[in-house]
C-alpha positions as CSV (number, residue, x, y, z in Angstrom):
1,X,12.8,21.9,5.6
2,X,13.2,20.6,9.1
3,X,15.7,20.0,11.7
4,X,16.1,19.5,15.4
5,X,15.3,23.3,16.3
6,X,11.9,22.9,14.2
7,X,10.9,20.0,16.3
8,X,12.5,20.5,19.7
9,X,9.2,21.1,21.4
10,X,7.2,18.3,19.8
11,X,7.0,15.0,22.1
12,X,7.5,11.4,20.5
13,X,4.6,10.3,18.6
14,X,3.0,13.9,18.1
15,X,0.6,14.0,15.2
16,X,2.4,17.1,13.9
17,X,6.0,15.5,14.0
18,X,4.8,12.4,12.5
19,X,2.9,14.2,9.6
20,X,6.1,16.1,8.9
21,X,8.1,13.1,8.7
22,X,5.8,11.3,6.4
23,X,5.7,14.4,4.2
24,X,9.5,14.4,4.2
25,X,9.2,10.7,3.2
26,X,7.0,11.7,0.5
27,X,9.1,14.5,-0.9
28,X,12.0,12.1,-1.0
29,X,10.1,9.9,-3.3
30,X,10.0,7.1,-1.0
31,X,6.5,6.2,-1.3
32,X,6.7,6.3,-5.1
33,X,9.7,4.1,-5.1
34,X,8.0,1.5,-2.7
35,X,5.0,1.5,-5.0
36,X,7.0,0.9,-7.9
37,X,9.0,-2.0,-6.4
38,X,5.8,-3.8,-5.1
39,X,3.9,-3.3,-8.4
40,X,6.8,-4.7,-10.5
41,X,6.3,-8.1,-9.5
42,X,2.8,-8.2,-8.3
43,X,1.5,-9.9,-11.4
44,X,3.9,-12.8,-10.8
45,X,2.5,-13.8,-7.5
46,X,0.2,-16.5,-6.8
47,X,-2.2,-14.5,-4.7
48,X,-2.8,-12.2,-7.7
49,X,-3.1,-14.6,-10.4
50,X,-5.8,-16.4,-8.1
51,X,-7.5,-13.3,-7.4
52,X,-7.7,-12.4,-11.2
53,X,-8.8,-15.9,-12.0
54,X,-11.5,-15.7,-9.4
55,X,-12.7,-12.2,-10.6
56,X,-12.6,-13.4,-14.1
57,X,-14.6,-16.5,-13.5
58,X,-17.0,-14.3,-11.3
59,X,-17.5,-11.8,-14.3
60,X,-17.9,-14.7,-17.0
61,X,-20.6,-16.4,-14.8
62,X,-22.5,-13.3,-14.3
63,X,-22.5,-12.2,-17.9
64,X,-23.5,-15.6,-19.2
65,X,-26.8,-14.7,-17.6
66,X,-27.1,-11.7,-19.9
67,X,-28.0,-11.8,-23.5
68,X,-26.1,-9.2,-25.6
69,X,-28.0,-6.7,-27.8
70,X,-27.3,-3.5,-29.2
71,X,-29.6,-1.8,-26.6
72,X,-27.8,-3.2,-23.7
73,X,-26.9,-0.5,-21.2
74,X,-23.1,-1.6,-20.7
75,X,-22.4,1.1,-18.2
76,X,-25.0,-0.1,-16.0
77,X,-24.1,-3.7,-16.5
78,X,-20.5,-2.9,-15.7
79,X,-21.5,-0.9,-12.5
80,X,-23.8,-3.8,-11.6
81,X,-20.9,-6.1,-11.7
82,X,-18.4,-4.0,-9.9
83,X,-20.8,-3.6,-7.1
84,X,-21.4,-7.5,-6.9
85,X,-17.7,-8.2,-6.9
86,X,-17.0,-5.6,-4.0
87,X,-19.9,-7.1,-2.3
88,X,-18.7,-10.7,-2.6
89,X,-15.8,-9.9,-0.3
90,X,-13.3,-11.7,-2.7
91,X,-11.3,-8.4,-3.3
92,X,-10.7,-7.8,0.3
93,X,-9.6,-11.1,0.9
94,X,-7.7,-11.5,-2.4
95,X,-5.8,-8.0,-1.7
96,X,-4.7,-9.0,1.9
97,X,-3.1,-12.2,0.4
98,X,-1.2,-10.0,-2.3
99,X,0.0,-7.7,0.3
100,X,1.2,-10.7,2.5
101,X,3.0,-11.9,-0.7
102,X,4.3,-8.8,-2.2
103,X,4.7,-6.0,0.6
104,X,5.4,-8.1,3.7
105,X,8.7,-9.6,2.6
106,X,10.0,-6.3,1.6
107,X,9.2,-4.5,4.7
108,X,12.1,-5.7,6.9
109,X,15.0,-5.9,4.1
110,X,13.9,-3.0,1.8
111,X,11.7,-0.5,3.2
112,X,12.5,-0.3,6.8
113,X,16.3,0.6,6.3
114,X,15.4,3.1,3.7
115,X,12.6,4.7,5.9
116,X,15.1,4.8,8.9
117,X,17.9,6.4,6.9
118,X,15.6,9.1,5.7
119,X,14.0,9.7,9.2
120,X,17.4,9.9,10.6
121,X,18.5,12.4,8.0
122,X,15.4,14.4,8.7
123,X,15.9,14.6,12.6
124,X,19.6,15.3,12.3
125,X,20.4,17.1,9.2
126,X,24.2,17.3,8.6
127,X,25.0,14.3,11.0
128,X,26.0,10.8,9.9
129,X,24.1,9.1,12.8
130,X,20.9,10.3,14.1
131,X,19.9,7.1,16.0
132,X,20.0,8.7,19.3
133,X,17.6,11.5,18.3
134,X,15.4,8.9,16.4
135,X,15.0,6.8,19.8
136,X,14.4,10.2,21.7
137,X,11.6,11.0,19.2
138,X,9.9,7.5,19.6
139,X,10.2,6.8,16.0
140,X,12.6,3.9,16.2
141,X,10.6,0.9,14.2
142,X,10.4,-2.0,16.2
143,X,10.8,-5.2,14.2
144,X,8.5,-7.2,16.7
145,X,5.4,-5.1,15.9
146,X,3.4,-6.6,13.0
147,X,3.2,-4.3,9.9
148,X,0.3,-1.7,9.8
149,X,-2.7,-2.7,8.1
150,X,-2.4,-1.5,4.4
151,X,-5.5,-0.5,2.5
152,X,-5.2,-0.5,-1.5
153,X,-7.9,0.8,-3.6
154,X,-9.1,-1.1,-6.4
């Protein structure tokens, strides 16, 4: 759905151009593929196992202060625990460590080459090498830049 003519008037870094490329990456299924690759081994990483253990212990300790009864409002208790876990900061810190162990190692050797290939194809459909137009569009990913902050919703 795109080509050089469609984008000829858009300067490098233009939000509309970036949006078009991101949508193209989505339609190619790249984000879903990356998500699957990351989730496939997340539960084997020390950061995940550590966070899971910390949350389990936190919840167990909190529940040990409550006496079960048939009249216990389980939804209210669950929401209360969820709020306490969120306020503790352990999720944010733990997720950052998980991203460092799961996503960061894949950025340069798995994700970047695939994104660059799809961007090249988007910028110059029908051509083998779109590196020149990619450079002109200011979309060349620089390996010296740190990865963007990733936000995961828990």
